[in-house]
Amino acid sequence: MVNFSAPSASERRFMPPAVAVSSVAFALHPPVDANVADPRSGDVISTWGEYAGREGARVEHATTLWLPLVRRTRPPFDDLWALPGGPIPWDEDLYHTAARTLHESVLRSPGYLEQLFTFGATTRSATAQRLVTIAYWGLYGELDLAVDPTTEPSRDVASDVATAGKNAVTEFSEALVASADANIAWFSIDRLPELAFDHADIIDYAVWRLRQRTEYSMVAHRFLSEEFTLAQMRRVHEAILGEQIDPANFRRDVLAQGQLVDTGRVEEGTPHRPARLYRFKEQPEHV
């Protein structure tokens, strides 16, 4: 863990910790209108719709997941990228803060959102005030990304927090609020830029958790439409695991689990031989 600062014990002793929420949101690809970063240079280059239309772009990044990041505009860590999130308003619970800040970043709500872990090491803050971050992880499926972007009216978080009194809001907490004005772009998880705070550790933990769950649950259903081909399902597993999977072995293994139903239909509008469509016997309630 990087020691961002080393204030004296007397400075920290009587300071209440700042509490914030950060969210790691995975998708097979960004929304069509979202800004994306070039996986090679890290520069924000275009929208996903433009980038994906380039020859070989989808194939080049077929085995990766994408996530949205916010570029901070004020200290600490100004101009570095960070996870969506912010301080917790006095009248909003943790889940809704995570859901709201994700929606404000992606302009769409995730199909799945769950509390991941609490990060509260004494050395993770960038100022004298200790910062505890409650991390969430979300999943955006094809249907979640296909909806039109919406900007729901939201409270003025800065005003709400300020009503608690200056003693309750430090300069550091105000900087978290200000980060909502930063730029937003999607990055592939294997080509991340330099990140603020310990957000790289948070992302690593979320990726590890997702890969662990992929091994013993039908997590792929969160990324797929109601009906899908085995190739589409294999693509999800390859993106999560970050490696290619033998098609024949995958087909044999996934059908042997007995979780899929052959719908009797085939995909339409394909230039090649249409593949059979499957669905899950029961939509799992949890990842």
PDB file of C-alpha atoms in Angstrom:
ATOM      1  CA  MET A   1       0.000   0.000   0.000  1.00  0.00           C
ATOM      2  CA  VAL A   2       1.366   3.416  -0.951  1.00  0.00           C
ATOM      3  CA  ASN A   3       1.796   5.811   1.955  1.00  0.00           C
ATOM      4  CA  PHE A   4       0.269   8.943   0.434  1.00  0.00           C
ATOM      5  CA  SER A   5       1.068  11.082   3.470  1.00  0.00           C
ATOM      6  CA  ALA A   6       2.494  10.732   6.939  1.00  0.00           C
ATOM      7  CA  PRO A   7       0.742  13.157   9.288  1.00  0.00           C
ATOM      8  CA  SER A   8       1.583  13.057  12.948  1.00  0.00           C
ATOM      9  CA  ALA A   9      -0.456  10.966  15.337  1.00  0.00           C
ATOM     10  CA  SER A  10      -1.748  14.098  17.040  1.00  0.00           C
ATOM     11  CA  GLU A  11      -3.169  15.385  13.741  1.00  0.00           C
ATOM     12  CA  ARG A  12      -5.211  12.239  13.186  1.00  0.00           C
ATOM     13  CA  ARG A  13      -6.176  11.461  16.734  1.00  0.00           C
ATOM     14  CA  PHE A  14      -9.208  13.739  16.959  1.00  0.00           C
ATOM     15  CA  MET A  15     -10.233  13.842  13.278  1.00  0.00           C
ATOM     16  CA  PRO A  16     -13.294  11.772  12.353  1.00  0.00           C
ATOM     17  CA  PRO A  17     -12.664   9.714   9.210  1.00  0.00           C
ATOM     18  CA  ALA A  18     -14.145  10.809   5.915  1.00  0.00           C
ATOM     19  CA  VAL A  19     -16.343   8.090   4.406  1.00  0.00           C
ATOM     20  CA  ALA A  20     -16.867   7.700   0.675  1.00  0.00           C
ATOM     21  CA  VAL A  21     -18.195   5.205  -1.849  1.00  0.00           C
ATOM     22  CA  SER A  22     -16.363   3.984  -4.969  1.00  0.00           C
ATOM     23  CA  SER A  23     -17.746   1.612  -7.605  1.00  0.00           C
ATOM     24  CA  VAL A  24     -16.101  -0.793 -10.032  1.00  0.00           C
ATOM     25  CA  ALA A  25     -18.527  -1.403 -12.905  1.00  0.00           C
ATOM     26  CA  PHE A  26     -17.682  -4.097 -15.477  1.00  0.00           C
ATOM     27  CA  ALA A  27     -19.064  -4.469 -19.010  1.00  0.00           C
ATOM     28  CA  LEU A  28     -18.132  -6.469 -22.089  1.00  0.00           C
ATOM     29  CA  HIS A  29     -17.843  -3.166 -23.923  1.00  0.00           C
ATOM     30  CA  PRO A  30     -18.701   0.483 -23.250  1.00  0.00           C
ATOM     31  CA  PRO A  31     -22.004   2.089 -24.271  1.00  0.00           C
ATOM     32  CA  VAL A  32     -21.968   3.174 -27.907  1.00  0.00           C
ATOM     33  CA  ASP A  33     -21.919   6.872 -26.959  1.00  0.00           C
ATOM     34  CA  ALA A  34     -19.234   6.589 -24.256  1.00  0.00           C
ATOM     35  CA  ASN A  35     -15.732   8.013 -24.541  1.00  0.00           C
ATOM     36  CA  VAL A  36     -13.068   5.309 -24.687  1.00  0.00           C
ATOM     37  CA  ALA A  37      -9.334   5.298 -24.080  1.00  0.00           C
ATOM     38  CA  ASP A  38      -6.895   3.831 -26.557  1.00  0.00           C
ATOM     39  CA  PRO A  39      -5.686   0.622 -24.843  1.00  0.00           C
ATOM     40  CA  ARG A  40      -2.170   1.302 -26.138  1.00  0.00           C
ATOM     41  CA  SER A  41      -1.655   4.965 -25.255  1.00  0.00           C
ATOM     42  CA  GLY A  42      -4.360   5.530 -22.638  1.00  0.00           C
ATOM     43  CA  ASP A  43      -5.484   8.699 -24.423  1.00  0.00           C
ATOM     44  CA  VAL A  44      -9.201   9.314 -24.792  1.00  0.00           C
ATOM     45  CA  ILE A  45      -9.663   8.997 -28.532  1.00  0.00           C
ATOM     46  CA  SER A  46     -13.310   8.666 -29.545  1.00  0.00           C
ATOM     47  CA  THR A  47     -16.644   7.160 -28.681  1.00  0.00           C
ATOM     48  CA  TRP A  48     -17.003   3.397 -28.509  1.00  0.00           C
ATOM     49  CA  GLY A  49     -19.249   3.439 -31.579  1.00  0.00           C
ATOM     50  CA  GLU A  50     -16.476   5.035 -33.632  1.00  0.00           C
ATOM     51  CA  TYR A  51     -13.698   2.940 -32.127  1.00  0.00           C
ATOM     52  CA  ALA A  52     -15.492  -0.387 -32.470  1.00  0.00           C
ATOM     53  CA  GLY A  53     -16.080   0.331 -36.148  1.00  0.00           C
ATOM     54  CA  ARG A  54     -12.369   0.326 -36.850  1.00  0.00           C
ATOM     55  CA  GLU A  55     -10.991  -2.769 -38.534  1.00  0.00           C
ATOM     56  CA  GLY A  56      -9.883  -5.308 -35.955  1.00  0.00           C
ATOM     57  CA  ALA A  57     -10.847  -3.220 -32.929  1.00  0.00           C
ATOM     58  CA  ARG A  58     -13.358  -5.692 -31.487  1.00  0.00           C
ATOM     59  CA  VAL A  59     -11.158  -8.689 -32.250  1.00  0.00           C
ATOM     60  CA  GLU A  60      -8.089  -7.037 -30.708  1.00  0.00           C
ATOM     61  CA  HIS A  61      -9.858  -6.602 -27.372  1.00  0.00           C
ATOM     62  CA  ALA A  62     -12.134  -9.629 -27.429  1.00  0.00           C
ATOM     63  CA  THR A  63     -10.836 -11.039 -24.157  1.00  0.00           C
ATOM     64  CA  THR A  64     -11.137  -8.117 -21.807  1.00  0.00           C
ATOM     65  CA  LEU A  65     -13.670  -6.284 -19.690  1.00  0.00           C
ATOM     66  CA  TRP A  66     -14.194  -2.533 -19.665  1.00  0.00           C
ATOM     67  CA  LEU A  67     -14.959  -0.133 -16.818  1.00  0.00           C
ATOM     68  CA  PRO A  68     -15.701   3.604 -16.491  1.00  0.00           C
ATOM     69  CA  LEU A  69     -13.267   5.985 -14.800  1.00  0.00           C
ATOM     70  CA  VAL A  70     -13.530   9.631 -13.811  1.00  0.00           C
ATOM     71  CA  ARG A  71     -10.681  12.096 -14.303  1.00  0.00           C
ATOM     72  CA  ARG A  72     -10.223  14.273 -11.241  1.00  0.00           C
ATOM     73  CA  THR A  73     -10.037  18.022 -11.787  1.00  0.00           C
ATOM     74  CA  ARG A  74      -8.825  19.158  -8.351  1.00  0.00           C
ATOM     75  CA  PRO A  75      -6.350  18.045  -5.695  1.00  0.00           C
ATOM     76  CA  PRO A  76      -5.652  15.559  -4.360  1.00  0.00           C
ATOM     77  CA  PHE A  77      -4.455  13.598  -7.400  1.00  0.00           C
ATOM     78  CA  ASP A  78      -5.772  16.183  -9.863  1.00  0.00           C
ATOM     79  CA  ASP A  79      -5.706  15.004 -13.503  1.00  0.00           C
ATOM     80  CA  LEU A  80      -5.464  11.331 -12.481  1.00  0.00           C
ATOM     81  CA  TRP A  81      -8.249   8.837 -13.140  1.00  0.00           C
ATOM     82  CA  ALA A  82     -10.396   7.422 -10.348  1.00  0.00           C
ATOM     83  CA  LEU A  83     -13.390   5.181  -9.834  1.00  0.00           C
ATOM     84  CA  PRO A  84     -16.882   6.737  -9.906  1.00  0.00           C
ATOM     85  CA  GLY A  85     -18.085   7.647  -6.451  1.00  0.00           C
ATOM     86  CA  GLY A  86     -17.942  10.325  -3.817  1.00  0.00           C
ATOM     87  CA  PRO A  87     -18.901  11.249  -0.272  1.00  0.00           C
ATOM     88  CA  ILE A  88     -22.092   9.926   1.279  1.00  0.00           C
ATOM     89  CA  PRO A  89     -24.851  12.549   1.769  1.00  0.00           C
ATOM     90  CA  TRP A  90     -26.431  12.583   5.206  1.00  0.00           C
ATOM     91  CA  ASP A  91     -29.825  11.461   3.840  1.00  0.00           C
ATOM     92  CA  GLU A  92     -28.701   8.739   1.404  1.00  0.00           C
ATOM     93  CA  ASP A  93     -27.773   5.156   2.193  1.00  0.00           C
ATOM     94  CA  LEU A  94     -24.651   3.482   0.856  1.00  0.00           C
ATOM     95  CA  TYR A  95     -26.297   1.507  -1.937  1.00  0.00           C
ATOM     96  CA  HIS A  96     -28.089   4.527  -3.359  1.00  0.00           C
ATOM     97  CA  THR A  97     -24.935   6.625  -3.280  1.00  0.00           C
ATOM     98  CA  ALA A  98     -23.157   3.915  -5.293  1.00  0.00           C
ATOM     99  CA  ALA A  99     -26.077   3.550  -7.714  1.00  0.00           C
ATOM    100  CA  ARG A 100     -26.484   7.311  -8.166  1.00  0.00           C
ATOM    101  CA  THR A 101     -22.815   8.071  -8.778  1.00  0.00           C
ATOM    102  CA  LEU A 102     -22.572   5.202 -11.263  1.00  0.00           C
ATOM    103  CA  HIS A 103     -25.641   6.454 -13.112  1.00  0.00           C
ATOM    104  CA  GLU A 104     -24.216   9.959 -13.226  1.00  0.00           C
ATOM    105  CA  SER A 105     -21.025   8.556 -14.798  1.00  0.00           C
ATOM    106  CA  VAL A 106     -22.526   6.046 -17.232  1.00  0.00           C
ATOM    107  CA  LEU A 107     -25.992   7.642 -17.735  1.00  0.00           C
ATOM    108  CA  ARG A 108     -27.400   4.148 -17.302  1.00  0.00           C
ATOM    109  CA  SER A 109     -28.066   2.006 -14.251  1.00  0.00           C
ATOM    110  CA  PRO A 110     -26.205  -1.296 -13.774  1.00  0.00           C
ATOM    111  CA  GLY A 111     -28.143  -4.524 -13.895  1.00  0.00           C
ATOM    112  CA  TYR A 112     -26.337  -5.746 -10.802  1.00  0.00           C
ATOM    113  CA  LEU A 113     -24.756  -3.879  -7.886  1.00  0.00           C
ATOM    114  CA  GLU A 114     -23.332  -5.345  -4.686  1.00  0.00           C
ATOM    115  CA  GLN A 115     -21.108  -4.178  -1.839  1.00  0.00           C
ATOM    116  CA  LEU A 116     -17.590  -5.456  -2.446  1.00  0.00           C
ATOM    117  CA  PHE A 117     -15.284  -4.563   0.448  1.00  0.00           C
ATOM    118  CA  THR A 118     -14.331  -1.763   2.816  1.00  0.00           C
ATOM    119  CA  PHE A 119     -10.908  -0.168   2.319  1.00  0.00           C
ATOM    120  CA  GLY A 120      -9.744   1.680   5.410  1.00  0.00           C
ATOM    121  CA  ALA A 121      -5.983   1.359   5.836  1.00  0.00           C
ATOM    122  CA  THR A 122      -4.529   4.189   7.896  1.00  0.00           C
ATOM    123  CA  THR A 123      -2.061   5.034   5.100  1.00  0.00           C
ATOM    124  CA  ARG A 124      -4.488   5.307   2.166  1.00  0.00           C
ATOM    125  CA  SER A 125      -5.496   8.973   2.561  1.00  0.00           C
ATOM    126  CA  ALA A 126      -3.903  11.827   0.655  1.00  0.00           C
ATOM    127  CA  THR A 127      -4.328  14.302   3.513  1.00  0.00           C
ATOM    128  CA  ALA A 128      -4.191  14.212   7.290  1.00  0.00           C
ATOM    129  CA  GLN A 129      -7.811  13.090   7.484  1.00  0.00           C
ATOM    130  CA  ARG A 130      -8.282   9.347   7.355  1.00  0.00           C
ATOM    131  CA  LEU A 131     -10.458   8.122   4.471  1.00  0.00           C
ATOM    132  CA  VAL A 132     -12.583   4.982   4.551  1.00  0.00           C
ATOM    133  CA  THR A 133     -13.976   3.880   1.193  1.00  0.00           C
ATOM    134  CA  ILE A 134     -16.826   1.402   0.882  1.00  0.00           C
ATOM    135  CA  ALA A 135     -16.407  -0.211  -2.519  1.00  0.00           C
ATOM    136  CA  TYR A 136     -19.214  -1.607  -4.650  1.00  0.00           C
ATOM    137  CA  TRP A 137     -19.032  -3.616  -7.813  1.00  0.00           C
ATOM    138  CA  GLY A 138     -21.568  -3.549 -10.618  1.00  0.00           C
ATOM    139  CA  LEU A 139     -22.192  -5.403 -13.861  1.00  0.00           C
ATOM    140  CA  TYR A 140     -23.598  -3.863 -17.042  1.00  0.00           C
ATOM    141  CA  GLY A 141     -25.204  -6.383 -19.371  1.00  0.00           C
ATOM    142  CA  GLU A 142     -26.085  -5.974 -23.034  1.00  0.00           C
ATOM    143  CA  LEU A 143     -29.640  -4.875 -22.210  1.00  0.00           C
ATOM    144  CA  ASP A 144     -28.421  -2.360 -19.612  1.00  0.00           C
ATOM    145  CA  LEU A 145     -26.137  -0.694 -22.147  1.00  0.00           C
ATOM    146  CA  ALA A 146     -28.692  -0.738 -24.953  1.00  0.00           C
ATOM    147  CA  VAL A 147     -31.091   1.709 -23.260  1.00  0.00           C
ATOM    148  CA  ASP A 148     -30.933   5.387 -24.165  1.00  0.00           C
ATOM    149  CA  PRO A 149     -28.769   7.491 -21.839  1.00  0.00           C
ATOM    150  CA  THR A 150     -30.717   9.477 -19.269  1.00  0.00           C
ATOM    151  CA  THR A 151     -29.713  12.197 -16.842  1.00  0.00           C
ATOM    152  CA  GLU A 152     -31.948  11.858 -13.823  1.00  0.00           C
ATOM    153  CA  PRO A 153     -32.276  14.933 -11.629  1.00  0.00           C
ATOM    154  CA  SER A 154     -30.124  14.514  -8.565  1.00  0.00           C
ATOM    155  CA  ARG A 155     -29.603  16.551  -5.437  1.00  0.00           C
ATOM    156  CA  ASP A 156     -26.852  19.096  -5.200  1.00  0.00           C
ATOM    157  CA  VAL A 157     -24.497  16.927  -3.202  1.00  0.00           C
ATOM    158  CA  ALA A 158     -22.140  19.771  -2.445  1.00  0.00           C
ATOM    159  CA  SER A 159     -24.952  21.807  -0.892  1.00  0.00           C
ATOM    160  CA  ASP A 160     -26.286  18.877   1.124  1.00  0.00           C
ATOM    161  CA  VAL A 161     -22.901  18.079   2.598  1.00  0.00           C
ATOM    162  CA  ALA A 162     -22.212  21.725   3.345  1.00  0.00           C
ATOM    163  CA  THR A 163     -25.340  21.975   5.506  1.00  0.00           C
ATOM    164  CA  ALA A 164     -23.686  19.613   7.993  1.00  0.00           C
ATOM    165  CA  GLY A 165     -21.317  22.415   8.955  1.00  0.00           C
ATOM    166  CA  LYS A 166     -17.753  23.266   8.065  1.00  0.00           C
ATOM    167  CA  ASN A 167     -16.349  21.166  10.903  1.00  0.00           C
ATOM    168  CA  ALA A 168     -17.848  18.034   9.352  1.00  0.00           C
ATOM    169  CA  VAL A 169     -16.495  18.683   5.851  1.00  0.00           C
ATOM    170  CA  THR A 170     -12.770  19.027   5.296  1.00  0.00           C
ATOM    171  CA  GLU A 171     -10.988  20.359   2.259  1.00  0.00           C
ATOM    172  CA  PHE A 172     -10.416  16.756   1.238  1.00  0.00           C
ATOM    173  CA  SER A 173     -14.125  15.901   1.325  1.00  0.00           C
ATOM    174  CA  GLU A 174     -14.925  18.996  -0.743  1.00  0.00           C
ATOM    175  CA  ALA A 175     -12.411  17.802  -3.324  1.00  0.00           C
ATOM    176  CA  LEU A 176     -14.296  14.519  -3.578  1.00  0.00           C
ATOM    177  CA  VAL A 177     -17.489  16.429  -4.355  1.00  0.00           C
ATOM    178  CA  ALA A 178     -15.701  18.509  -6.963  1.00  0.00           C
ATOM    179  CA  SER A 179     -14.522  15.366  -8.763  1.00  0.00           C
ATOM    180  CA  ALA A 180     -18.046  14.942 -10.131  1.00  0.00           C
ATOM    181  CA  ASP A 181     -17.135  17.616 -12.705  1.00  0.00           C
ATOM    182  CA  ALA A 182     -14.288  15.521 -14.113  1.00  0.00           C
ATOM    183  CA  ASN A 183     -14.075  13.840 -17.516  1.00  0.00           C
ATOM    184  CA  ILE A 184     -15.409  10.308 -17.911  1.00  0.00           C
ATOM    185  CA  ALA A 185     -14.078   7.531 -20.142  1.00  0.00           C
ATOM    186  CA  TRP A 186     -14.029   3.736 -20.351  1.00  0.00           C
ATOM    187  CA  PHE A 187     -10.819   1.706 -20.133  1.00  0.00           C
ATOM    188  CA  SER A 188     -10.076  -1.984 -20.654  1.00  0.00           C
ATOM    189  CA  ILE A 189      -9.061  -3.631 -17.388  1.00  0.00           C
ATOM    190  CA  ASP A 190      -5.737  -4.797 -18.812  1.00  0.00           C
ATOM    191  CA  ARG A 191      -4.747  -1.284 -19.962  1.00  0.00           C
ATOM    192  CA  LEU A 192      -5.538   0.967 -17.015  1.00  0.00           C
ATOM    193  CA  PRO A 193      -3.975   4.413 -16.562  1.00  0.00           C
ATOM    194  CA  GLU A 194      -2.305   5.685 -13.411  1.00  0.00           C
ATOM    195  CA  LEU A 195      -5.050   5.838 -10.793  1.00  0.00           C
ATOM    196  CA  ALA A 196      -5.707   8.075  -7.815  1.00  0.00           C
ATOM    197  CA  PHE A 197      -5.578   6.836  -4.224  1.00  0.00           C
ATOM    198  CA  ASP A 198      -5.496   3.024  -3.997  1.00  0.00           C
ATOM    199  CA  HIS A 199      -8.116   2.538  -6.713  1.00  0.00           C
ATOM    200  CA  ALA A 200      -5.830   0.155  -8.598  1.00  0.00           C
ATOM    201  CA  ASP A 201      -5.978  -2.150  -5.554  1.00  0.00           C
ATOM    202  CA  ILE A 202      -9.772  -1.850  -5.449  1.00  0.00           C
ATOM    203  CA  ILE A 203     -10.032  -2.807  -9.117  1.00  0.00           C
ATOM    204  CA  ASP A 204      -7.644  -5.744  -8.659  1.00  0.00           C
ATOM    205  CA  TYR A 205      -9.762  -7.025  -5.787  1.00  0.00           C
ATOM    206  CA  ALA A 206     -12.982  -6.671  -7.806  1.00  0.00           C
ATOM    207  CA  VAL A 207     -11.479  -8.534 -10.773  1.00  0.00           C
ATOM    208  CA  TRP A 208     -10.280 -11.307  -8.442  1.00  0.00           C
ATOM    209  CA  ARG A 209     -13.740 -11.608  -6.885  1.00  0.00           C
ATOM    210  CA  LEU A 210     -15.445 -11.732 -10.287  1.00  0.00           C
ATOM    211  CA  ARG A 211     -13.090 -14.453 -11.535  1.00  0.00           C
ATOM    212  CA  GLN A 212     -13.618 -16.503  -8.384  1.00  0.00           C
ATOM    213  CA  ARG A 213     -17.370 -16.380  -8.837  1.00  0.00           C
ATOM    214  CA  THR A 214     -17.126 -17.281 -12.506  1.00  0.00           C
ATOM    215  CA  GLU A 215     -15.710 -20.656 -11.512  1.00  0.00           C
ATOM    216  CA  TYR A 216     -18.670 -21.737  -9.388  1.00  0.00           C
ATOM    217  CA  SER A 217     -21.700 -19.735 -10.525  1.00  0.00           C
ATOM    218  CA  MET A 218     -23.514 -18.674 -13.675  1.00  0.00           C
ATOM    219  CA  VAL A 219     -22.190 -15.120 -13.496  1.00  0.00           C
ATOM    220  CA  ALA A 220     -22.274 -14.919 -17.309  1.00  0.00           C
ATOM    221  CA  HIS A 221     -26.054 -14.454 -17.279  1.00  0.00           C
ATOM    222  CA  ARG A 222     -25.559 -10.894 -15.977  1.00  0.00           C
ATOM    223  CA  PHE A 223     -23.792  -9.918 -19.202  1.00  0.00           C
ATOM    224  CA  LEU A 224     -26.031 -11.739 -21.694  1.00  0.00           C
ATOM    225  CA  SER A 225     -29.453 -11.209 -23.189  1.00  0.00           C
ATOM    226  CA  GLU A 226     -32.232 -13.631 -22.239  1.00  0.00           C
ATOM    227  CA  GLU A 227     -31.294 -15.850 -25.195  1.00  0.00           C
ATOM    228  CA  PHE A 228     -27.714 -16.329 -26.389  1.00  0.00           C
ATOM    229  CA  THR A 229     -25.391 -18.604 -28.309  1.00  0.00           C
ATOM    230  CA  LEU A 230     -22.700 -20.724 -26.701  1.00  0.00           C
ATOM    231  CA  ALA A 231     -20.120 -18.602 -28.517  1.00  0.00           C
ATOM    232  CA  GLN A 232     -21.518 -15.485 -26.840  1.00  0.00           C
ATOM    233  CA  MET A 233     -21.419 -17.200 -23.466  1.00  0.00           C
ATOM    234  CA  ARG A 234     -17.832 -18.313 -24.075  1.00  0.00           C
ATOM    235  CA  ARG A 235     -16.937 -14.721 -24.974  1.00  0.00           C
ATOM    236  CA  VAL A 236     -18.132 -13.602 -21.535  1.00  0.00           C
ATOM    237  CA  HIS A 237     -15.977 -16.194 -19.765  1.00  0.00           C
ATOM    238  CA  GLU A 238     -12.957 -15.256 -21.904  1.00  0.00           C
ATOM    239  CA  ALA A 239     -13.423 -11.567 -21.102  1.00  0.00           C
ATOM    240  CA  ILE A 240     -13.692 -12.236 -17.365  1.00  0.00           C
ATOM    241  CA  LEU A 241     -10.761 -14.657 -17.230  1.00  0.00           C
ATOM    242  CA  GLY A 242      -8.650 -12.668 -19.694  1.00  0.00           C
ATOM    243  CA  GLU A 243      -7.736 -15.706 -21.784  1.00  0.00           C
ATOM    244  CA  GLN A 244      -9.043 -17.712 -24.701  1.00  0.00           C
ATOM    245  CA  ILE A 245     -10.987 -20.915 -24.067  1.00  0.00           C
ATOM    246  CA  ASP A 246     -11.148 -23.923 -26.356  1.00  0.00           C
ATOM    247  CA  PRO A 247     -14.647 -23.849 -27.951  1.00  0.00           C
ATOM    248  CA  ALA A 248     -15.162 -27.612 -27.942  1.00  0.00           C
ATOM    249  CA  ASN A 249     -14.142 -28.028 -24.303  1.00  0.00           C
ATOM    250  CA  PHE A 250     -16.278 -25.078 -23.257  1.00  0.00           C
ATOM    251  CA  ARG A 251     -19.332 -26.448 -25.066  1.00  0.00           C
ATOM    252  CA  ARG A 252     -18.931 -29.856 -23.458  1.00  0.00           C
ATOM    253  CA  ASP A 253     -18.365 -28.472 -19.968  1.00  0.00           C
ATOM    254  CA  VAL A 254     -21.148 -25.886 -19.944  1.00  0.00           C
ATOM    255  CA  LEU A 255     -23.779 -28.267 -21.346  1.00  0.00           C
ATOM    256  CA  ALA A 256     -22.765 -30.930 -18.814  1.00  0.00           C
ATOM    257  CA  GLN A 257     -23.687 -28.538 -15.984  1.00  0.00           C
ATOM    258  CA  GLY A 258     -27.340 -28.844 -16.977  1.00  0.00           C
ATOM    259  CA  GLN A 259     -28.103 -25.147 -16.474  1.00  0.00           C
ATOM    260  CA  LEU A 260     -28.983 -24.335 -20.091  1.00  0.00           C
ATOM    261  CA  VAL A 261     -32.072 -24.968 -22.197  1.00  0.00           C
ATOM    262  CA  ASP A 262     -31.967 -25.251 -25.994  1.00  0.00           C
ATOM    263  CA  THR A 263     -34.729 -22.889 -27.193  1.00  0.00           C
ATOM    264  CA  GLY A 264     -35.029 -24.617 -30.549  1.00  0.00           C
ATOM    265  CA  ARG A 265     -34.333 -21.307 -32.277  1.00  0.00           C
ATOM    266  CA  VAL A 266     -31.246 -20.004 -34.034  1.00  0.00           C
ATOM    267  CA  GLU A 267     -29.736 -16.536 -34.304  1.00  0.00           C
ATOM    268  CA  GLU A 268     -30.832 -14.406 -37.233  1.00  0.00           C
ATOM    269  CA  GLY A 269     -29.109 -12.047 -39.619  1.00  0.00           C
ATOM    270  CA  THR A 270     -25.680 -13.660 -39.516  1.00  0.00           C
ATOM    271  CA  PRO A 271     -23.466 -14.124 -42.611  1.00  0.00           C
ATOM    272  CA  HIS A 272     -22.402 -17.570 -41.406  1.00  0.00           C
ATOM    273  CA  ARG A 273     -24.311 -20.662 -40.360  1.00  0.00           C
ATOM    274  CA  PRO A 274     -26.689 -19.518 -37.592  1.00  0.00           C
ATOM    275  CA  ALA A 275     -25.910 -20.876 -34.125  1.00  0.00           C
ATOM    276  CA  ARG A 276     -28.480 -22.328 -31.754  1.00  0.00           C
ATOM    277  CA  LEU A 277     -29.924 -20.092 -29.048  1.00  0.00           C
ATOM    278  CA  TYR A 278     -29.949 -21.109 -25.393  1.00  0.00           C
ATOM    279  CA  ARG A 279     -31.325 -19.691 -22.169  1.00  0.00           C
ATOM    280  CA  PHE A 280     -30.810 -20.479 -18.513  1.00  0.00           C
ATOM    281  CA  LYS A 281     -33.316 -22.851 -16.919  1.00  0.00           C
ATOM    282  CA  GLU A 282     -33.794 -20.339 -14.129  1.00  0.00           C
ATOM    283  CA  GLN A 283     -32.400 -16.840 -13.958  1.00  0.00           C
ATOM    284  CA  PRO A 284     -30.107 -16.894 -10.892  1.00  0.00           C
ATOM    285  CA  GLU A 285     -31.019 -14.300  -8.301  1.00  0.00           C
ATOM    286  CA  HIS A 286     -27.419 -13.730  -7.268  1.00  0.00           C
ATOM    287  CA  VAL A 287     -24.121 -13.602  -9.070  1.00  0.00           C
TER     288      VAL A 287
END
